[in-house]
């Protein structure tokens, strides 16, 4: 999940997609995991979505951890200097 978030944040050509990913990361990093689990487990039935306990926990932790790891991976991708990118492309790497 985190790698998908990082790739969308760095490789997307759409400005609105990058803004949407930044909002996602900011929101899910700010929410404590226990509060997020309570929102998912007790809030989704009000929307008509009844999730089993294990799926609610897995979804909550996936959303929270994807935001954290997305920022870690994004920082690693952005830290590669332009010269290194050009050198990789000159040898045939994408």
mmCIF file with all atom_site columns, C-alpha atoms in Angstrom:
data_model
loop_
_atom_site.group_PDB
_atom_site.id
_atom_site.type_symbol
_atom_site.label_atom_id
_atom_site.label_alt_id
_atom_site.label_comp_id
_atom_site.label_asym_id
_atom_site.label_entity_id
_atom_site.label_seq_id
_atom_site.pdbx_PDB_ins_code
_atom_site.Cartn_x
_atom_site.Cartn_y
_atom_site.Cartn_z
_atom_site.occupancy
_atom_site.B_iso_or_equiv
_atom_site.pdbx_formal_charge
_atom_site.auth_seq_id
_atom_site.auth_comp_id
_atom_site.auth_asym_id
_atom_site.auth_atom_id
_atom_site.pdbx_PDB_model_num
ATOM 1  C CA . UNK A 1 1  ? 0.000   0.000  0.000   1.00 0.00 ? 1  UNK A CA 1
ATOM 2  C CA . UNK A 1 2  ? 2.784   2.413  0.886   1.00 0.00 ? 2  UNK A CA 1
ATOM 3  C CA . UNK A 1 3  ? 4.631   1.824  -2.359  1.00 0.00 ? 3  UNK A CA 1
ATOM 4  C CA . UNK A 1 4  ? 1.459   2.505  -4.347  1.00 0.00 ? 4  UNK A CA 1
ATOM 5  C CA . UNK A 1 5  ? 0.929   5.764  -2.445  1.00 0.00 ? 5  UNK A CA 1
ATOM 6  C CA . UNK A 1 6  ? 4.546   6.811  -3.039  1.00 0.00 ? 6  UNK A CA 1
ATOM 7  C CA . UNK A 1 7  ? 4.435   6.007  -6.744  1.00 0.00 ? 7  UNK A CA 1
ATOM 8  C CA . UNK A 1 8  ? 1.170   7.891  -7.197  1.00 0.00 ? 8  UNK A CA 1
ATOM 9  C CA . UNK A 1 9  ? 2.591   10.871 -5.306  1.00 0.00 ? 9  UNK A CA 1
ATOM 10 C CA . UNK A 1 10 ? 5.800   11.052 -7.337  1.00 0.00 ? 10 UNK A CA 1
ATOM 11 C CA . UNK A 1 11 ? 4.982   9.659  -10.784 1.00 0.00 ? 11 UNK A CA 1
ATOM 12 C CA . UNK A 1 12 ? 1.471   11.003 -11.354 1.00 0.00 ? 12 UNK A CA 1
ATOM 13 C CA . UNK A 1 13 ? 1.217   13.701 -13.990 1.00 0.00 ? 13 UNK A CA 1
ATOM 14 C CA . UNK A 1 14 ? -2.121  14.899 -12.604 1.00 0.00 ? 14 UNK A CA 1
ATOM 15 C CA . UNK A 1 15 ? -1.838  17.734 -10.088 1.00 0.00 ? 15 UNK A CA 1
ATOM 16 C CA . UNK A 1 16 ? -5.217  16.809 -8.585  1.00 0.00 ? 16 UNK A CA 1
ATOM 17 C CA . UNK A 1 17 ? -4.040  13.218 -7.960  1.00 0.00 ? 17 UNK A CA 1
ATOM 18 C CA . UNK A 1 18 ? -0.930  14.457 -6.155  1.00 0.00 ? 18 UNK A CA 1
ATOM 19 C CA . UNK A 1 19 ? -3.056  16.795 -4.015  1.00 0.00 ? 19 UNK A CA 1
ATOM 20 C CA . UNK A 1 20 ? -5.481  13.957 -3.245  1.00 0.00 ? 20 UNK A CA 1
ATOM 21 C CA . UNK A 1 21 ? -2.613  11.674 -2.174  1.00 0.00 ? 21 UNK A CA 1
ATOM 22 C CA . UNK A 1 22 ? -1.131  14.458 -0.004  1.00 0.00 ? 22 UNK A CA 1
ATOM 23 C CA . UNK A 1 23 ? -4.498  14.941 1.725   1.00 0.00 ? 23 UNK A CA 1
ATOM 24 C CA . UNK A 1 24 ? -4.794  11.159 2.233   1.00 0.00 ? 24 UNK A CA 1
ATOM 25 C CA . UNK A 1 25 ? -1.339  10.986 3.800   1.00 0.00 ? 25 UNK A CA 1
ATOM 26 C CA . UNK A 1 26 ? -1.950  14.002 6.036   1.00 0.00 ? 26 UNK A CA 1
ATOM 27 C CA . UNK A 1 27 ? -5.307  12.721 7.275   1.00 0.00 ? 27 UNK A CA 1
ATOM 28 C CA . UNK A 1 28 ? -4.327  9.123  7.932   1.00 0.00 ? 28 UNK A CA 1
ATOM 29 C CA . UNK A 1 29 ? -1.039  10.036 9.590   1.00 0.00 ? 29 UNK A CA 1
ATOM 30 C CA . UNK A 1 30 ? -2.850  12.489 11.877  1.00 0.00 ? 30 UNK A CA 1
ATOM 31 C CA . UNK A 1 31 ? -5.546  10.038 13.009  1.00 0.00 ? 31 UNK A CA 1
ATOM 32 C CA . UNK A 1 32 ? -4.502  7.704  15.824  1.00 0.00 ? 32 UNK A CA 1
ATOM 33 C CA . UNK A 1 33 ? -4.915  4.051  14.788  1.00 0.00 ? 33 UNK A CA 1
ATOM 34 C CA . UNK A 1 34 ? -7.381  3.284  17.585  1.00 0.00 ? 34 UNK A CA 1
ATOM 35 C CA . UNK A 1 35 ? -9.634  6.156  16.537  1.00 0.00 ? 35 UNK A CA 1
ATOM 36 C CA . UNK A 1 36 ? -9.427  5.004  12.928  1.00 0.00 ? 36 UNK A CA 1
ATOM 37 C CA . UNK A 1 37 ? -10.399 1.461  13.958  1.00 0.00 ? 37 UNK A CA 1
ATOM 38 C CA . UNK A 1 38 ? -13.396 2.788  15.897  1.00 0.00 ? 38 UNK A CA 1
ATOM 39 C CA . UNK A 1 39 ? -14.483 4.887  12.914  1.00 0.00 ? 39 UNK A CA 1
ATOM 40 C CA . UNK A 1 40 ? -14.251 1.900  10.579  1.00 0.00 ? 40 UNK A CA 1
ATOM 41 C CA . UNK A 1 41 ? -15.792 -0.747 12.818  1.00 0.00 ? 41 UNK A CA 1
ATOM 42 C CA . UNK A 1 42 ? -18.640 1.343  14.224  1.00 0.00 ? 42 UNK A CA 1
ATOM 43 C CA . UNK A 1 43 ? -19.034 3.904  11.413  1.00 0.00 ? 43 UNK A CA 1
ATOM 44 C CA . UNK A 1 44 ? -19.247 1.691  8.332   1.00 0.00 ? 44 UNK A CA 1
ATOM 45 C CA . UNK A 1 45 ? -22.494 -0.024 9.476   1.00 0.00 ? 45 UNK A CA 1
ATOM 46 C CA . UNK A 1 46 ? -24.164 3.419  9.375   1.00 0.00 ? 46 UNK A CA 1
ATOM 47 C CA . UNK A 1 47 ? -23.188 3.570  5.695   1.00 0.00 ? 47 UNK A CA 1
ATOM 48 C CA . UNK A 1 48 ? -24.669 0.121  5.084   1.00 0.00 ? 48 UNK A CA 1
ATOM 49 C CA . UNK A 1 49 ? -21.306 -1.663 4.986   1.00 0.00 ? 49 UNK A CA 1
ATOM 50 C CA . UNK A 1 50 ? -21.056 -4.431 7.587   1.00 0.00 ? 50 UNK A CA 1
ATOM 51 C CA . UNK A 1 51 ? -17.455 -5.613 7.914   1.00 0.00 ? 51 UNK A CA 1
ATOM 52 C CA . UNK A 1 52 ? -16.184 -8.576 9.930   1.00 0.00 ? 52 UNK A CA 1
ATOM 53 C CA . UNK A 1 53 ? -13.923 -7.657 12.837  1.00 0.00 ? 53 UNK A CA 1
ATOM 54 C CA . UNK A 1 54 ? -10.713 -8.942 11.257  1.00 0.00 ? 54 UNK A CA 1
ATOM 55 C CA . UNK A 1 55 ? -11.368 -7.164 7.957   1.00 0.00 ? 55 UNK A CA 1
ATOM 56 C CA . UNK A 1 56 ? -12.096 -3.888 9.777   1.00 0.00 ? 56 UNK A CA 1
ATOM 57 C CA . UNK A 1 57 ? -8.810  -4.137 11.689  1.00 0.00 ? 57 UNK A CA 1
ATOM 58 C CA . UNK A 1 58 ? -6.852  -5.074 8.561   1.00 0.00 ? 58 UNK A CA 1
ATOM 59 C CA . UNK A 1 59 ? -8.391  -2.200 6.592   1.00 0.00 ? 59 UNK A CA 1
ATOM 60 C CA . UNK A 1 60 ? -7.690  0.305  9.377   1.00 0.00 ? 60 UNK A CA 1
ATOM 61 C CA . UNK A 1 61 ? -4.071  -0.681 9.769   1.00 0.00 ? 61 UNK A CA 1
ATOM 62 C CA . UNK A 1 62 ? -3.582  -0.843 5.991   1.00 0.00 ? 62 UNK A CA 1
ATOM 63 C CA . UNK A 1 63 ? -4.840  2.718  5.593   1.00 0.00 ? 63 UNK A CA 1
ATOM 64 C CA . UNK A 1 64 ? -2.705  4.005  8.467   1.00 0.00 ? 64 UNK A CA 1
ATOM 65 C CA . UNK A 1 65 ? 0.480   2.154  7.573   1.00 0.00 ? 65 UNK A CA 1
ATOM 66 C CA . UNK A 1 66 ? 0.164   2.911  3.857   1.00 0.00 ? 66 UNK A CA 1
ATOM 67 C CA . UNK A 1 67 ? 0.242   6.616  4.706   1.00 0.00 ? 67 UNK A CA 1
ATOM 68 C CA . UNK A 1 68 ? 3.379   6.255  6.856   1.00 0.00 ? 68 UNK A CA 1
ATOM 69 C CA . UNK A 1 69 ? 5.251   3.956  4.487   1.00 0.00 ? 69 UNK A CA 1
ATOM 70 C CA . UNK A 1 70 ? 4.141   6.009  1.495   1.00 0.00 ? 70 UNK A CA 1
ATOM 71 C CA . UNK A 1 71 ? 5.946   9.016  2.943   1.00 0.00 ? 71 UNK A CA 1
ATOM 72 C CA . UNK A 1 72 ? 9.047   6.939  3.655   1.00 0.00 ? 72 UNK A CA 1
ATOM 73 C CA . UNK A 1 73 ? 9.162   5.546  0.115   1.00 0.00 ? 73 UNK A CA 1
ATOM 74 C CA . UNK A 1 74 ? 8.328   8.947  -1.408  1.00 0.00 ? 74 UNK A CA 1
ATOM 75 C CA . UNK A 1 75 ? 11.221  10.556 0.454   1.00 0.00 ? 75 UNK A CA 1
ATOM 76 C CA . UNK A 1 76 ? 13.539  7.847  -0.864  1.00 0.00 ? 76 UNK A CA 1
ATOM 77 C CA . UNK A 1 77 ? 12.342  8.322  -4.429  1.00 0.00 ? 77 UNK A CA 1
ATOM 78 C CA . UNK A 1 78 ? 12.619  12.110 -4.297  1.00 0.00 ? 78 UNK A CA 1
ATOM 79 C CA . UNK A 1 79 ? 16.105  11.980 -2.773  1.00 0.00 ? 79 UNK A CA 1
ATOM 80 C CA . UNK A 1 80 ? 17.645  10.438 -5.908  1.00 0.00 ? 80 UNK A CA 1
ATOM 81 C CA . UNK A 1 81 ? 19.567  13.246 -7.638  1.00 0.00 ? 81 UNK A CA 1
ATOM 82 C CA . UNK A 1 82 ? 18.755  14.220 -11.227 1.00 0.00 ? 82 UNK A CA 1
ATOM 83 C CA . UNK A 1 83 ? 22.229  13.121 -12.389 1.00 0.00 ? 83 UNK A CA 1
ATOM 84 C CA . UNK A 1 84 ? 21.597  9.609  -11.078 1.00 0.00 ? 84 UNK A CA 1
ATOM 85 C CA . UNK A 1 85 ? 18.268  9.491  -12.922 1.00 0.00 ? 85 UNK A CA 1
ATOM 86 C CA . UNK A 1 86 ? 19.915  10.581 -16.165 1.00 0.00 ? 86 UNK A CA 1
ATOM 87 C CA . UNK A 1 87 ? 22.711  8.038  -15.721 1.00 0.00 ? 87 UNK A CA 1
ATOM 88 C CA . UNK A 1 88 ? 20.184  5.251  -15.180 1.00 0.00 ? 88 UNK A CA 1
ATOM 89 C CA . UNK A 1 89 ? 18.195  6.272  -18.260 1.00 0.00 ? 89 UNK A CA 1
ATOM 90 C CA . UNK A 1 90 ? 21.363  6.399  -20.362 1.00 0.00 ? 90 UNK A CA 1
ATOM 91 C CA . UNK A 1 91 ? 22.055  2.749  -19.544 1.00 0.00 ? 91 UNK A CA 1
ATOM 92 C CA . UNK A 1 92 ? 18.532  1.720  -20.535 1.00 0.00 ? 92 UNK A CA 1
ATOM 93 C CA . UNK A 1 93 ? 16.835  1.668  -17.143 1.00 0.00 ? 93 UNK A CA 1
ATOM 94 C CA . UNK A 1 94 ? 13.405  3.226  -16.748 1.00 0.00 ? 94 UNK A CA 1
#
